[in-house]
């Protein structure tokens, strides 16, 4: 039986927007296909995990208070994270975690929270606390070189991220990395870093399957053709949302 | 000038009534336009009691009013739940004389969490009850912590009665906001049969608000509500004013200080609200006999744990506007041994919060094991909730998403199995009406 191991970072602190759903979706889609899915978690006070021994590292978004507590803890693993990314471990980073893996986060008062510097982008809070990028968002994403696909989610962030040299997607509806941006997130073969909640994978089974396929091919060194699943609900959900959001723009 | 405004506003109110409109907070909105300081116009000579929380405001406020009325007092209250500044203003205008005098023995308000400082800057507050703080429509309200800090700032100079849920670490911390206030009262509920050792549903109070240490729990009742304490600074160890014991959900009874109270519903979270009401009643020396009588009769019947029968099929309808609201409803489903079917109506209108990710914070585990045999989903986002339930392990063949509410209700009553209906904010009344419409 094939197996995929996921490391879930700070599950008790980065858990504000239902991002854990991403792991549930991955697990569901693997188990339906007879692939075992093991989920370990790491939080403050736990023994140092061997990041490179996992297939997927996942982290989500949290409350400001929690995020500032854990940023310090996370920094001690700066080098290990870089190595894991280079080795090809898949990183799925949502919202707050997306920001933490960049160069820095500059708060409203100009205070700088250093990031892990694994990726080249940086984030700056917008001066007006009440102004945030909030709402449904649709991206056009090219996961592999082939046919692009539409990705649907919900963004809710005050931070504006700049310097994402290779964005996750082109914005068809919504804001993106900053107000009115044309681009959203950060992407390279084994990294998806994005502001999209929803949770992201619940409405985008293609993205979930891309991650699963990537992990299996890397781990077992063979070409994987994933068995199709019954995605009626997902398809209907996407149809309904795309119809609503992309039509409303015109 | 204000007298002229009052005449005008009361006339508008009469006209609205003629057209069969409740008015809601329209009167208050107009009043604020005429005079932004209108709240200061009213001469209030009776105690004002206010209830605030994320969940349970309407039920608790209504129960306070009902109990006081049972004891023979004249009560003015925003019963319909218009709980922002304009709603409170509307209530006062409707019940005041033209000169702003209010004849009542008690005024009780439910107040939106974020409006407490604003409203009671002007109106004298005698007792404030805080029930709970949960995550709620994050895209509209922001983080819970921001709300708590705002409330804390307001309470720093507050000297009145403060009735706090001693089992909610986010609420109990407010008791330290003003060390000079000697009128802080904590209530709690003793461990009930379905309490757990670990957190079963999503919650907020994981770290001590005073020293940031991880809180320790003897048990969780639901979400983060339970017996907690801080191992470092001992936050959580305070004298308890009223404690509910011997919780019997099937029999619908609980005890406080050896007296048994019968109630109309059977949920752990409403027991908390009853103890809050009881604490308030004790502060005003209301007769125990009157409390017993009021509690045994009180039922809101507006979709808050409402029990109805549709052609012989028992149906329970409950509002769930956030994860905890839904989780406590699902607790009822799981605690019920009978076979049942579920209707979940999820809207994403502005008042609901556009973001539906919160449904992933609902614990849908083991529904089939708890004898849920079929699930219908509806609302503006029927597929999101269907995906959620499927991912939690419920057989997708037994999930029926419906884009039309009428179609969903039709589908629901295809069988005679007991029904549980959960609907979020703007979905509740349309769902309730669609179901009551079946009654014919
Ligand atoms: Zn402490």
XYZ file of C-alpha atoms and ligand atoms in Angstrom:
691
model
C 0.000 0.000 0.000
C 1.343 3.398 -0.972
C 1.575 5.956 1.783
C 1.799 9.749 2.013
C 2.962 11.460 5.194
C 1.759 14.947 6.051
C 3.220 17.235 8.695
C 0.659 19.721 9.992
C 2.347 22.747 11.567
C 0.803 24.427 14.629
C -2.650 22.830 14.309
C -3.790 24.438 17.564
C -2.706 27.925 16.539
C -3.043 28.197 12.777
C -6.651 27.090 12.561
C -8.777 30.165 12.104
C -10.349 29.784 8.671
C -11.042 26.079 8.394
C -7.746 25.537 6.588
C -7.449 22.121 8.242
C -10.081 21.116 5.688
C -7.240 20.930 3.160
C -5.761 17.994 5.028
C -9.162 16.358 5.346
C -9.660 16.670 1.583
C -6.204 15.226 0.837
C -6.807 12.356 3.229
C -10.260 11.684 1.772
C -9.002 11.654 -1.804
C -6.098 9.370 -0.936
C -8.075 6.886 1.126
C -10.782 6.606 -1.568
C -7.953 5.381 -3.834
C -6.422 2.982 -1.364
C -3.486 5.222 -0.499
C -2.662 5.503 3.193
C -2.444 9.037 4.574
C -0.585 9.657 7.816
C -0.959 13.054 9.495
C 1.506 14.117 12.196
C 1.397 17.462 13.881
C 3.969 19.799 15.343
C 3.334 22.691 17.715
C 5.248 24.758 20.281
C 6.862 22.530 22.889
C 6.949 19.404 20.693
C 10.194 17.655 19.738
C 11.853 18.914 16.576
C 10.392 17.042 13.586
C 12.447 15.719 10.648
C 10.859 17.945 8.020
C 12.559 16.237 5.080
C 11.083 12.861 6.025
C 7.578 14.074 5.137
C 5.902 14.193 1.742
C 3.811 17.254 2.531
C 4.276 20.091 5.005
C 1.097 22.058 5.637
C 0.370 25.254 7.573
C -2.658 27.577 7.613
C -3.744 30.978 8.870
C -4.268 32.047 12.467
C -5.243 34.951 14.688
C -2.694 37.792 14.935
C -1.980 36.997 18.571
C -1.222 33.314 17.932
C 0.726 34.129 14.794
C 3.143 36.407 16.619
C 3.685 33.770 19.341
C 4.583 31.032 16.866
C 6.645 33.146 14.441
C 9.494 33.044 16.941
C 9.262 29.266 17.342
C 9.175 28.715 13.604
C 12.359 30.736 12.999
C 14.556 28.104 14.633
C 13.768 25.752 11.716
C 14.800 28.193 9.000
C 17.593 26.024 7.583
C 15.666 22.725 7.845
C 12.754 24.255 5.905
C 15.053 25.430 3.128
C 16.600 21.974 2.846
C 13.175 20.292 2.783
C 12.002 22.604 -0.022
C 15.173 21.867 -2.016
C 14.721 18.139 -1.528
C 11.265 18.434 -3.072
C 8.972 18.013 -0.064
C 5.613 19.532 -1.017
C 4.734 22.729 0.887
C 1.116 23.876 1.066
C 1.053 27.226 2.859
C -2.114 29.219 3.367
C -2.553 32.857 4.371
C -0.515 33.517 7.534
C 1.826 30.633 6.723
C 2.274 32.017 3.203
C 3.459 35.284 4.775
C 5.709 33.626 7.392
C 7.705 31.763 4.739
C 8.656 35.032 3.019
C 11.350 37.564 3.920
C 9.420 39.532 6.512
C 6.090 40.906 7.670
C 5.969 44.614 8.390
C 3.129 45.572 10.748
C 1.012 48.722 10.842
C 3.337 50.426 13.338
C 6.355 49.613 11.196
C 7.399 46.695 13.436
C 9.091 43.985 11.426
C 8.459 40.281 12.115
C 11.284 38.404 10.358
C 10.164 35.582 8.093
C 11.826 32.261 7.332
C 13.255 33.745 4.113
C 12.633 30.499 2.280
C 10.947 32.446 -0.545
C 11.769 35.899 -1.953
C 8.486 37.763 -1.348
C 7.674 40.056 1.601
C 4.501 41.390 3.191
C 3.528 44.815 4.474
C 0.410 45.609 6.458
C -1.739 48.333 5.020
C -1.831 51.509 7.150
C -5.584 51.459 7.680
C -6.432 48.512 9.945
C -9.956 48.366 8.609
C -8.882 47.936 5.009
C -8.472 44.305 4.068
C -8.720 42.266 0.894
C -11.893 40.320 1.671
C -14.096 38.320 -0.630
C -14.507 35.462 -3.043
C -11.647 35.091 -5.476
C -11.114 33.206 -8.736
C -7.703 32.489 -10.247
C -6.491 31.005 -13.441
C -3.756 28.549 -12.554
C -1.398 26.457 -14.702
C -0.292 23.617 -12.429
C 1.567 21.781 -15.136
C 2.377 23.266 -18.487
C -0.908 21.997 -19.884
C -4.415 23.492 -19.912
C -4.907 26.115 -17.205
C -7.624 25.550 -14.621
C -9.740 27.905 -12.532
C -9.188 27.946 -8.780
C -11.921 29.263 -6.441
C -11.439 30.441 -2.866
C -11.971 33.185 -0.341
C -9.354 35.791 0.563
C -9.214 37.732 3.843
C -5.933 39.509 4.482
C -4.702 42.917 5.605
C -1.122 42.212 4.552
C -0.061 43.085 1.026
C 2.496 40.704 -0.421
C 5.054 41.922 -2.944
C 7.915 40.359 -4.887
C 6.256 37.022 -5.669
C 8.384 36.211 -8.700
C 6.293 33.181 -9.698
C 2.658 33.654 -8.664
C 0.226 30.801 -8.065
C -2.345 32.255 -10.445
C -3.707 35.122 -12.459
C -6.642 36.887 -10.756
C -9.927 36.667 -12.686
C -12.070 37.941 -9.800
C -10.979 39.425 -6.452
C -7.765 41.109 -5.294
C -4.772 38.785 -5.027
C -1.435 39.532 -3.386
C -2.369 43.167 -2.869
C -5.351 45.430 -3.572
C -6.384 45.114 -7.204
C -3.368 42.928 -7.986
C -3.424 40.822 -11.127
C -1.451 38.023 -9.437
C -2.036 35.800 -6.435
C 0.192 33.623 -4.272
C 3.523 31.984 -4.938
C 4.105 28.765 -6.856
C 6.890 26.417 -7.844
C 6.506 22.710 -8.644
C 6.515 21.615 -4.990
C 5.212 24.783 -3.344
C 1.759 26.345 -3.290
C 1.628 29.410 -1.075
C -1.627 31.362 -1.281
C -4.159 33.545 0.529
C -7.042 31.304 -0.553
C -9.260 29.870 2.163
C -12.369 27.886 1.421
C -10.597 25.598 2.257
C -8.634 25.795 -0.976
C -8.728 22.110 -1.868
C -12.434 21.597 -1.105
C -13.558 23.388 -4.245
C -10.485 22.607 -6.327
C -10.069 18.819 -6.561
C -7.649 19.261 -9.463
C -5.222 21.064 -7.165
C -5.614 18.358 -4.520
C -4.912 15.640 -7.073
C -1.916 17.557 -8.415
C -0.402 17.473 -4.919
C -1.167 13.778 -4.404
C 0.216 12.856 -7.803
C 3.357 14.914 -7.216
C 4.011 13.194 -3.881
C 3.493 9.680 -5.204
C 5.661 10.217 -8.280
C 8.440 11.689 -6.189
C 8.275 8.982 -3.568
C 7.811 5.920 -5.750
C 9.621 7.121 -8.904
C 6.880 6.012 -11.270
C 4.252 7.737 -13.384
C 0.990 7.875 -11.494
C -2.456 8.023 -13.084
C -4.906 8.705 -10.284
C -8.224 6.948 -10.442
C -11.128 9.367 -11.034
C -13.442 10.031 -8.074
C -17.093 10.968 -7.844
C -16.778 14.779 -7.872
C -20.412 15.660 -8.610
C -20.730 18.011 -5.645
C -17.424 19.707 -6.410
C -18.338 20.194 -10.055
C -21.748 21.637 -9.243
C -20.228 23.866 -6.600
C -17.656 25.202 -9.061
C -20.260 25.737 -11.774
C -22.451 27.686 -9.379
C -19.625 29.867 -8.043
C -17.970 30.531 -11.407
C -21.310 31.442 -12.893
C -22.007 33.824 -10.038
C -18.580 35.445 -9.781
C -17.395 35.652 -13.365
C -20.796 36.695 -14.716
C -21.231 39.378 -12.075
C -18.037 41.054 -13.230
C -19.379 41.769 -16.686
C -36.520 69.950 19.663
C -36.351 66.355 20.838
C -40.064 66.428 21.733
C -40.830 67.282 18.111
C -38.599 64.404 17.005
C -40.406 62.066 19.383
C -43.812 63.040 17.948
C -42.488 62.489 14.458
C -40.866 59.155 15.308
C -43.932 57.841 17.093
C -46.059 58.808 14.097
C -43.712 56.898 11.790
C -43.970 53.938 14.132
C -47.795 54.023 13.926
C -47.638 54.186 10.125
C -45.198 51.263 10.011
C -47.534 49.274 12.236
C -50.482 50.044 9.953
C -48.535 48.504 7.120
C -47.860 45.474 9.264
C -44.180 46.215 9.679
C -42.361 45.457 12.921
C -40.153 48.459 12.369
C -37.003 46.666 13.492
C -34.428 49.383 13.838
C -35.848 51.789 11.227
C -37.138 54.211 13.883
C -33.751 54.191 15.552
C -31.987 54.827 12.271
C -34.141 57.877 11.570
C -33.684 59.101 15.152
C -29.897 58.891 14.853
C -30.084 61.012 11.697
C -32.196 63.626 13.487
C -30.069 63.669 16.619
C -26.966 61.489 16.924
C -27.170 61.935 20.695
C -30.791 60.806 20.981
C -29.987 58.031 23.480
C -29.240 60.697 26.084
C -32.809 62.008 25.840
C -34.397 59.203 27.829
C -35.018 59.427 31.559
C -34.490 55.974 32.926
C -35.254 55.374 36.603
C -35.190 51.580 36.717
C -32.400 49.026 36.537
C -31.077 48.318 33.046
C -29.885 44.754 32.462
C -27.930 43.872 29.334
C -26.878 40.549 27.826
C -24.045 40.232 25.371
C -22.288 37.236 23.807
C -21.548 35.617 20.494
C -24.279 33.011 20.948
C -27.393 32.930 23.109
C -28.169 36.644 23.484
C -31.756 36.531 22.262
C -32.789 33.475 24.286
C -31.134 34.693 27.473
C -32.460 38.239 27.231
C -35.956 36.948 26.557
C -35.719 34.535 29.470
C -34.672 37.357 31.813
C -37.652 39.420 30.652
C -40.022 36.463 30.912
C -38.903 35.607 34.437
C -39.231 39.203 35.628
C -42.695 39.400 34.097
C -43.630 36.109 35.759
C -42.630 37.720 39.038
C -45.096 40.517 38.270
C -42.801 43.255 37.018
C -43.243 45.544 34.066
C -40.411 44.959 31.589
C -39.281 46.745 28.450
C -37.014 44.764 26.170
C -35.736 44.480 22.593
C -37.306 41.024 22.400
C -37.070 40.707 18.621
C -33.319 40.865 18.780
C -32.584 44.289 17.261
C -29.390 44.553 19.221
C -27.382 47.366 17.694
C -27.527 50.998 18.817
C -30.369 51.761 16.399
C -32.399 48.747 17.569
C -32.069 49.770 21.197
C -33.020 53.328 20.329
C -36.114 52.022 18.487
C -37.202 50.073 21.567
C -36.821 53.101 23.830
C -38.688 55.432 21.460
C -41.612 53.012 21.202
C -41.965 52.777 24.992
C -41.125 56.313 26.113
C -43.417 59.265 26.664
C -42.890 62.308 24.467
C -40.700 63.819 27.151
C -38.530 60.690 27.164
C -39.848 59.180 30.407
C -39.906 55.426 30.597
C -42.346 53.627 32.831
C -41.012 50.207 33.659
C -39.657 48.209 36.578
C -36.837 46.777 34.505
C -35.311 47.328 31.099
C -33.506 44.365 29.580
C -31.489 44.517 26.376
C -29.575 42.113 24.301
C -26.673 44.075 22.870
C -24.355 43.187 20.016
C -20.851 42.476 21.369
C -19.295 45.389 19.526
C -21.967 47.943 20.527
C -21.786 47.604 24.320
C -19.351 50.518 24.886
C -21.257 52.834 22.558
C -24.724 52.147 23.971
C -23.756 52.262 27.653
C -21.671 55.377 27.368
C -25.056 57.102 27.521
C -27.544 54.710 29.116
C -26.867 53.827 32.772
C -26.150 50.114 33.060
C -26.945 48.230 36.260
C -26.063 44.653 35.264
C -24.083 43.281 32.350
C -24.205 39.569 31.551
C -21.528 38.100 29.261
C -22.261 34.547 28.103
C -19.530 33.503 25.685
C -17.138 34.503 22.923
C -16.730 32.321 19.837
C -15.389 32.893 16.356
C -18.222 34.331 14.312
C -18.303 35.526 10.703
C -14.646 36.453 10.585
C -14.964 38.365 7.324
C -17.536 40.663 8.960
C -16.495 40.814 12.598
C -12.770 40.162 12.562
C -10.998 38.214 15.256
C -12.608 37.473 18.616
C -9.653 38.959 20.515
C -10.336 42.436 19.105
C -13.904 42.298 20.455
C -12.771 41.095 23.876
C -10.191 43.871 24.174
C -12.814 46.457 23.279
C -15.131 45.094 25.960
C -12.274 44.987 28.447
C -11.521 48.679 27.888
C -15.166 49.562 28.483
C -15.249 47.533 31.713
C -12.159 49.230 33.192
C -14.357 52.007 34.574
C -17.572 50.010 34.995
C -18.815 49.594 38.573
C -22.128 47.759 38.075
C -22.951 44.084 38.390
C -20.935 41.936 36.034
C -22.275 38.411 35.560
C -19.725 36.224 33.783
C -19.541 32.684 32.467
C -16.827 31.244 34.694
C -16.302 28.306 32.326
C -15.339 30.474 29.348
C -11.749 31.737 29.694
C -12.452 34.505 27.171
C -15.343 35.797 29.258
C -14.067 35.256 32.802
C -10.969 37.365 32.072
C -13.255 40.423 31.935
C -13.707 40.040 35.694
C -10.222 41.462 36.124
C -10.812 44.505 33.903
C -11.646 46.708 36.884
C -10.024 45.461 40.128
C -12.097 48.036 42.053
C -15.408 46.567 40.937
C -16.672 44.426 43.820
C -19.745 43.326 41.854
C -18.298 40.562 39.710
C -20.237 37.262 39.749
C -19.127 34.049 38.056
C -21.491 31.205 37.209
C -20.684 27.746 35.971
C -22.170 24.365 35.137
C -20.944 21.104 36.595
C -19.613 18.415 34.238
C -22.410 16.832 32.201
C -22.672 13.307 30.783
C -21.254 14.123 27.334
C -18.351 16.282 28.497
C -14.990 15.249 26.995
C -11.380 15.167 28.169
C -10.084 16.742 24.979
C -11.499 19.589 22.935
C -14.176 18.056 20.688
C -15.048 21.138 18.675
C -13.132 24.204 17.623
C -12.565 26.793 20.378
C -10.654 29.959 21.169
C -9.348 30.062 24.712
C -6.206 28.004 24.459
C -3.752 30.314 26.161
C -3.959 32.205 29.424
C -4.832 35.833 28.613
C -2.640 37.004 31.510
C 0.567 34.973 31.185
C 0.231 33.246 27.772
C 0.667 29.780 29.306
C -1.392 26.975 27.756
C -4.558 26.541 29.836
C -5.300 23.174 31.408
C -8.789 21.684 31.352
C -10.296 19.159 33.753
C -12.964 18.612 31.045
C -14.682 20.332 28.141
C -18.469 20.716 28.045
C -18.520 21.961 24.446
C -16.095 24.010 22.342
C -13.695 25.754 24.794
C -16.338 25.939 27.544
C -15.284 23.843 30.524
C -13.348 23.643 33.765
C -10.072 25.360 32.978
C -7.210 26.822 34.951
C -3.801 28.331 34.285
C -1.031 26.159 35.757
C 1.212 29.214 36.126
C -0.854 32.172 37.394
C -3.918 30.184 38.582
C -6.339 32.131 36.430
C -9.640 30.257 36.613
C -9.709 29.874 40.357
C -12.327 32.330 41.584
C -15.333 32.022 43.864
C -18.468 30.858 42.050
C -21.722 32.712 42.646
C -24.116 30.131 41.128
C -23.374 26.636 39.915
C -25.715 24.274 38.090
C -25.353 20.682 39.229
C -26.952 17.323 38.444
C -27.585 18.093 34.751
C -30.216 15.675 33.415
C -30.727 16.468 29.734
C -33.257 13.682 29.091
C -35.387 14.752 32.037
C -34.697 18.415 31.191
C -33.733 19.340 34.725
C -30.816 20.809 36.637
C -30.204 21.921 40.206
C -28.810 25.055 41.780
C -28.229 25.139 45.530
C -30.395 22.034 45.967
C -33.398 23.408 44.092
C -34.513 21.564 40.939
C -35.407 23.556 37.844
C -37.400 22.080 34.953
C -36.806 23.555 31.522
C -38.258 23.147 28.032
C -35.104 22.174 26.183
C -32.260 19.728 26.555
C -29.017 21.322 25.491
C -25.888 21.891 27.570
C -25.428 25.396 26.188
C -28.897 26.532 27.207
C -28.256 25.284 30.771
C -25.423 27.814 30.896
C -27.830 30.536 29.817
C -30.367 29.524 32.478
C -27.734 29.756 35.205
C -26.848 33.210 33.912
C -30.513 34.225 34.168
C -30.759 32.687 37.623
C -27.713 34.664 38.774
C -29.328 37.893 37.613
C -32.616 36.999 39.319
C -30.786 36.381 42.575
C -29.085 39.764 42.341
C -32.553 41.359 42.197
C -33.989 39.078 44.898
C -36.637 37.530 42.667
C -38.626 34.779 44.394
C -37.376 31.253 43.728
C -40.962 30.120 43.119
C -41.304 32.626 40.291
C -38.017 31.508 38.745
C -39.041 27.839 38.900
C -42.365 28.685 37.265
C -40.828 30.886 34.550
C -38.103 28.387 33.641
C -40.617 25.543 33.331
C -42.654 27.545 30.813
C -40.103 29.556 28.871
C -39.726 28.716 25.183
C -38.772 31.148 22.457
C -40.328 29.403 19.424
C -38.569 31.408 16.775
C -36.182 28.843 15.422
C -33.960 28.678 18.484
C -34.232 25.021 19.415
C -37.849 25.091 18.328
C -39.735 21.787 18.464
C -42.648 21.331 16.088
C -44.574 18.429 14.567
C -45.233 18.313 10.818
C -47.844 15.685 9.927
C -46.764 13.642 12.905
C -43.034 13.977 12.203
C -41.120 15.536 15.091
C -38.915 18.375 13.837
C -36.347 20.422 15.703
C -35.173 23.695 14.183
C -32.099 25.521 15.383
C -30.158 28.595 14.301
C -26.431 28.146 13.692
C -24.671 31.284 12.552
C -21.159 30.155 13.470
C -19.221 26.916 14.103
C -20.151 26.673 17.774
C -23.834 27.268 17.018
C -23.726 24.372 14.569
C -21.615 22.199 16.866
C -24.050 22.457 19.771
C -26.899 21.580 17.394
C -24.979 18.522 16.241
C -24.385 17.587 19.877
C -28.165 17.358 20.241
C -28.317 15.214 17.116
C -25.625 12.895 18.437
C -27.077 12.761 21.972
C -30.449 11.649 20.562
C -30.627 7.832 20.278
C -33.406 7.782 17.663
C -32.938 7.582 13.894
C -33.056 11.024 12.262
C -32.517 13.013 9.089
C -30.780 16.334 8.783
C -31.514 19.450 6.765
C -28.670 21.973 6.669
C -29.401 25.332 5.061
C -26.353 27.482 4.341
C -26.597 31.015 2.986
C -23.726 33.366 2.188
C -25.554 36.686 2.126
C -23.827 39.769 3.565
C -25.443 39.290 6.993
C -24.244 35.661 7.110
C -20.691 36.504 6.184
C -19.679 35.818 2.609
C -17.031 33.346 3.676
C -18.364 29.822 4.174
C -15.037 28.266 5.278
C -16.414 28.200 8.832
C -18.367 25.050 8.001
C -15.024 23.218 8.135
C -14.901 24.090 11.833
C -18.107 22.118 12.382
C -17.605 18.615 13.733
C -19.560 16.361 11.350
C -17.726 13.213 12.415
C -19.584 9.975 13.048
C -23.043 11.165 11.949
C -23.952 7.771 10.477
C -22.832 6.070 13.707
C -25.247 8.361 15.538
C -28.166 7.167 13.405
C -28.331 10.003 10.901
C -29.753 8.197 7.882
C -30.000 10.981 5.273
C -28.870 14.589 4.817
C -30.483 17.284 2.681
C -28.549 20.494 2.020
C -29.914 23.806 0.745
C -29.408 27.574 0.780
C -27.247 29.651 -1.527
C -24.292 27.265 -0.933
C -25.793 23.740 -0.882
C -22.772 22.085 -2.492
C -20.191 23.490 -0.098
C -21.955 21.905 2.830
C -22.471 18.664 0.867
C -18.723 18.466 0.154
C -18.025 19.129 3.816
C -20.263 16.262 4.999
C -18.917 13.887 2.366
C -15.336 14.610 3.382
C -16.262 13.968 7.021
C -17.130 10.426 5.956
C -20.895 10.524 5.417
C -21.965 8.395 2.422
C -22.331 10.810 -0.512
C -25.200 8.733 -1.923
C -27.242 9.748 1.101
C -26.546 13.476 0.720
C -29.045 15.391 -1.398
C -28.124 18.994 -2.276
C -31.071 21.155 -3.373
C -30.773 24.610 -4.912
C -34.386 25.485 -4.032
C -35.543 25.591 -0.415
C -39.075 24.360 -1.203
C -37.611 21.402 -3.065
C -35.365 20.658 -0.054
C -38.296 20.722 2.392
C -40.336 18.562 0.016
C -37.470 16.070 -0.146
C -37.019 16.145 3.642
C -40.586 15.048 4.369
C -40.507 12.140 1.916
C -39.951 9.965 4.990
C -41.445 9.935 8.484
C -38.083 9.836 10.256
C -37.472 12.517 12.919
C -35.907 15.724 11.511
C -33.222 18.066 12.713
C -32.977 21.354 10.834
C -29.937 23.617 11.107
C -29.983 26.960 9.321
C -27.661 29.941 9.413
C -28.636 33.560 9.942
C -30.572 34.688 6.868
C -31.588 31.085 6.123
C -33.423 30.545 9.416
C -36.743 32.344 8.922
C -37.270 31.316 5.253
C -36.523 27.710 6.245
C -38.850 27.899 9.220
C -41.633 29.341 7.085
C -41.141 26.725 4.387
C -41.434 23.990 7.018
C -44.355 25.574 8.877
C -46.017 25.989 5.468
C -46.039 22.189 5.153
C -48.189 22.083 8.244
C -50.994 23.599 6.158
Zn -1.825 32.434 33.488
